[in-house]
XYZ file of C-alpha atoms in Angstrom:
300
model
C 42.747 95.151 66.323
C 46.004 95.889 68.176
C 45.033 93.474 70.600
C 44.490 90.605 68.177
C 47.494 87.863 67.704
C 49.240 87.873 64.664
C 47.346 85.841 61.771
C 50.568 84.127 60.890
C 51.532 83.044 64.828
C 51.571 79.336 65.617
C 49.823 77.750 68.390
C 51.809 77.635 71.453
C 51.154 74.198 74.059
C 48.126 73.885 71.784
C 46.361 77.573 71.968
C 46.593 81.020 71.611
C 49.769 82.352 72.851
C 48.252 85.585 74.300
C 45.862 82.849 76.810
C 49.627 81.626 78.320
C 48.996 84.834 80.228
C 45.590 84.706 82.405
C 42.568 86.735 81.185
C 41.816 89.083 83.798
C 46.313 90.225 83.664
C 45.476 90.548 79.661
C 42.711 92.918 80.079
C 44.712 94.943 82.872
C 47.387 95.363 80.461
C 45.259 96.468 77.290
C 43.913 99.077 79.840
C 47.243 100.476 80.730
C 48.638 103.577 79.395
C 51.652 102.115 78.460
C 50.149 99.529 76.449
C 48.113 102.183 74.597
C 50.697 104.464 74.208
C 54.078 102.345 73.486
C 53.268 98.839 72.333
C 51.105 99.786 69.442
C 52.202 98.567 65.865
C 55.911 97.774 67.445
C 58.255 94.945 65.760
C 60.666 92.461 67.146
C 63.156 95.336 66.552
C 61.071 97.831 68.343
C 60.386 95.650 71.643
C 64.485 95.289 71.856
C 64.826 98.997 71.547
C 62.066 99.823 74.261
C 63.334 96.769 76.702
C 67.077 98.206 76.444
C 65.966 101.836 77.218
C 62.539 101.719 78.932
C 62.656 98.940 81.343
C 63.758 99.287 84.457
C 62.786 96.224 86.556
C 61.229 92.746 86.372
C 57.958 91.586 87.923
C 54.303 91.294 87.061
C 51.323 93.333 88.741
C 51.984 95.854 91.442
C 49.551 98.599 93.331
C 46.396 98.069 94.833
C 44.616 98.259 91.028
C 47.220 95.468 90.015
C 49.047 97.688 87.505
C 51.194 95.299 85.266
C 54.992 96.558 84.546
C 56.093 97.617 81.483
C 58.052 94.170 81.643
C 54.741 92.134 81.444
C 53.471 94.625 78.585
C 56.444 93.596 76.491
C 55.839 90.076 77.403
C 52.403 89.914 76.474
C 53.184 91.826 72.764
C 56.039 89.271 72.328
C 53.197 86.516 72.234
C 50.902 88.487 70.184
C 53.628 88.968 67.277
C 55.584 85.945 67.934
C 59.109 86.632 66.916
C 61.382 84.505 64.834
C 63.401 81.660 66.939
C 66.703 83.128 65.993
C 65.690 86.962 67.149
C 64.654 84.785 70.624
C 68.024 83.525 70.769
C 69.602 86.724 70.160
C 67.713 88.516 73.186
C 68.599 85.856 75.523
C 72.408 85.796 74.181
C 72.718 90.024 74.917
C 75.448 90.665 77.033
C 74.901 94.287 77.339
C 71.572 94.882 78.164
C 70.449 92.295 81.380
C 66.642 93.199 81.239
C 66.359 92.581 77.280
C 68.051 88.911 78.129
C 65.369 88.510 81.060
C 62.508 89.436 78.513
C 64.027 86.691 76.038
C 64.505 84.135 78.780
C 60.967 84.823 80.608
C 59.562 84.518 76.467
C 61.525 81.308 76.189
C 60.127 79.725 79.283
C 57.042 80.227 78.308
C 56.738 79.329 74.602
C 59.852 76.674 74.544
C 59.917 73.152 74.530
C 61.721 71.661 77.510
C 65.239 70.551 76.043
C 65.394 73.798 74.256
C 64.660 75.875 77.523
C 67.057 73.959 79.520
C 69.709 74.505 76.388
C 68.990 78.189 76.543
C 68.639 79.386 79.850
C 71.247 77.335 81.902
C 74.024 79.098 80.330
C 72.222 82.301 82.025
C 73.048 80.860 85.454
C 76.701 81.885 84.846
C 75.522 85.752 84.732
C 75.229 87.406 88.070
C 74.275 90.680 87.598
C 71.654 92.072 89.744
C 68.337 92.931 88.600
C 65.122 94.794 90.127
C 62.184 93.018 90.962
C 58.707 95.041 91.866
C 56.439 93.089 93.438
C 53.071 93.723 94.566
C 53.552 96.204 97.186
C 57.459 97.148 97.046
C 60.950 96.345 95.399
C 63.265 93.564 96.062
C 66.649 93.210 94.380
C 67.514 89.923 92.818
C 70.101 88.185 90.162
C 69.851 86.928 86.692
C 71.322 83.606 88.032
C 68.302 83.624 90.400
C 65.729 84.794 88.229
C 66.669 81.997 85.473
C 66.531 79.779 88.570
C 63.189 80.346 89.494
C 62.002 80.130 85.772
C 63.441 76.734 85.603
C 61.874 75.404 89.072
C 59.001 77.792 90.355
C 55.513 77.063 88.801
C 54.656 80.869 89.336
C 56.753 83.919 88.224
C 56.031 87.449 88.081
C 51.979 86.408 88.643
C 52.317 84.163 85.759
C 51.683 80.671 85.646
C 53.857 78.810 83.492
C 53.607 75.692 81.421
C 54.715 72.676 82.902
C 58.418 71.910 82.724
C 59.531 68.041 83.116
C 62.850 67.657 85.428
C 66.025 67.560 83.526
C 66.561 63.856 84.774
C 63.498 62.852 82.901
C 64.683 64.411 79.935
C 68.016 62.772 80.465
C 66.700 59.522 80.624
C 64.717 60.289 77.483
C 67.519 60.967 75.603
C 66.850 64.547 75.151
C 69.448 66.018 76.747
C 73.149 64.860 76.882
C 74.199 64.122 80.482
C 74.117 66.322 83.535
C 74.393 70.241 83.414
C 77.880 71.235 83.408
C 78.483 74.463 85.715
C 80.951 76.769 85.377
C 83.299 75.290 88.288
C 83.051 71.904 86.674
C 86.283 72.979 84.668
C 88.210 74.566 87.681
C 87.389 71.467 89.709
C 88.844 69.436 86.657
C 92.023 71.422 86.118
C 92.629 71.402 90.370
C 91.977 67.340 90.117
C 94.312 66.879 87.242
C 96.963 69.091 88.682
C 96.880 66.827 91.974
C 96.954 63.504 89.751
C 100.131 64.673 88.178
C 101.878 66.118 91.690
C 101.406 62.606 92.858
C 102.973 61.154 89.753
C 105.715 63.433 90.170
C 106.326 62.320 93.828
C 105.978 58.706 92.311
C 108.498 59.726 89.652
C 110.834 60.571 92.238
C 110.843 57.587 94.326
C 111.478 55.959 91.467
C 108.597 54.769 89.625
C 109.270 54.252 86.148
C 105.479 54.172 84.851
C 104.937 57.362 86.756
C 107.858 59.317 84.859
C 106.557 57.638 81.658
C 102.818 59.620 82.150
C 104.213 62.822 82.935
C 106.306 63.021 80.036
C 103.428 62.152 78.029
C 101.547 64.668 79.602
C 103.936 66.923 78.981
C 105.090 67.710 82.485
C 108.819 66.827 82.062
C 109.551 69.863 84.534
C 108.100 68.069 87.666
C 110.775 65.456 87.638
C 113.189 67.819 88.701
C 114.030 66.946 92.154
C 113.488 69.531 95.091
C 117.053 69.251 96.197
C 118.166 70.145 92.804
C 115.606 73.064 92.720
C 116.746 74.462 96.330
C 120.451 74.019 95.360
C 119.994 76.125 92.180
C 117.971 78.710 94.310
C 121.053 79.007 96.746
C 123.377 79.319 93.627
C 121.495 82.235 92.402
C 121.289 84.132 95.484
C 125.143 83.398 96.074
C 125.609 84.918 92.293
C 123.266 88.143 93.664
C 125.411 88.707 96.756
C 128.533 91.114 96.462
C 131.976 89.876 97.129
C 134.061 90.986 99.906
C 136.400 92.595 97.451
C 133.613 94.601 96.169
C 132.510 95.633 99.895
C 136.159 96.970 100.404
C 135.864 99.155 97.380
C 132.398 100.572 97.983
C 133.973 101.392 101.743
C 136.703 103.304 100.009
C 134.498 105.124 97.793
C 132.555 106.337 100.591
C 135.580 107.436 102.722
C 136.831 109.271 99.613
C 133.717 110.851 98.699
C 133.831 112.775 102.292
C 136.424 115.807 102.361
C 138.357 116.444 105.604
C 136.299 119.643 106.193
C 133.342 117.625 106.719
C 134.771 115.720 109.696
C 135.584 119.389 111.352
C 132.050 120.656 110.462
C 130.344 117.329 111.706
C 132.509 117.966 114.842
C 131.790 121.741 115.350
C 127.925 120.782 115.077
C 128.020 118.185 117.671
C 129.683 120.245 120.005
C 127.442 123.134 119.350
C 124.399 120.761 119.974
C 126.004 119.135 123.159
C 126.657 122.831 124.214
C 123.179 124.073 123.706
C 121.918 121.068 126.156
C 124.142 122.072 129.065
C 122.971 124.836 131.219
C 126.645 126.823 131.155
C 126.078 127.548 127.574
C 128.249 130.555 126.543
C 127.325 131.619 122.833
C 131.114 133.524 122.517
C 132.164 129.666 122.930
C 131.497 129.402 119.061
C 133.901 132.638 117.987
C 136.507 130.929 120.340
C 136.419 127.748 118.330
C 136.600 129.341 115.314
C 139.829 131.215 115.882
C 141.175 128.370 117.185
C 140.550 126.357 114.257
C 142.106 129.771 111.902
C 145.211 129.891 114.421
C 145.651 125.946 113.813
C 145.440 126.150 109.927
C 148.100 129.233 109.977
């Protein structure tokens, strides 16, 4: 009974939800130790908790015996109990645990409608967090946006054959999707193009174009009408205001001179003379005493 689909679960693509995973792969999952020990009697909340704490990589089967990964076991368990659409959307929108998001995205790709798949998974293309992928023989490193791109473009992901997904252009022509996908760079490109238009209007307005001046005022960019010469004059004026005047320079020099006492000059002279004597070969250590006596006689 642990391997039976929930009686209240609806058919997906006209078949039992568990049939979306091939028969041989399902049997290997049923025989795996993780399925028998950890996947019995789980609810949607339990699956979310295990995905957050126990899943460390995405992938299908690995090793010589094609042992299923924990990620694939939880995918089959979700197909078995068929959680509500609101719960799946919460898994996809989870930003704290990346493998929970990857699990929700994979389940949505298996069970969702084409338009719903594009609407739910395309925002994940802006998620660039790294993911560990376990292949048949080794480990590889991918990203969340690369994993989602594989779900939208590839026929098999993690060793599972995905249901056929029409191209986005077909759904747009049929009216199921509104216009092309807006990427994260679209807003930046629009801002840069708008800034270039405003700079061009400002140049025309400075040349005397009245329509360009009115357009800038309507956009709320009246500050661009200021002439470059006026800006340069304002900058030079501010520099002149910050520079000290000649009287202030003289006053600072006088304060510096007053701060030095006469004794400082004599000490500096004596220090320099002693240093020059130390460099010379005919240095007499008694010269310092003679200098002190001479200074003492001068003061008397």
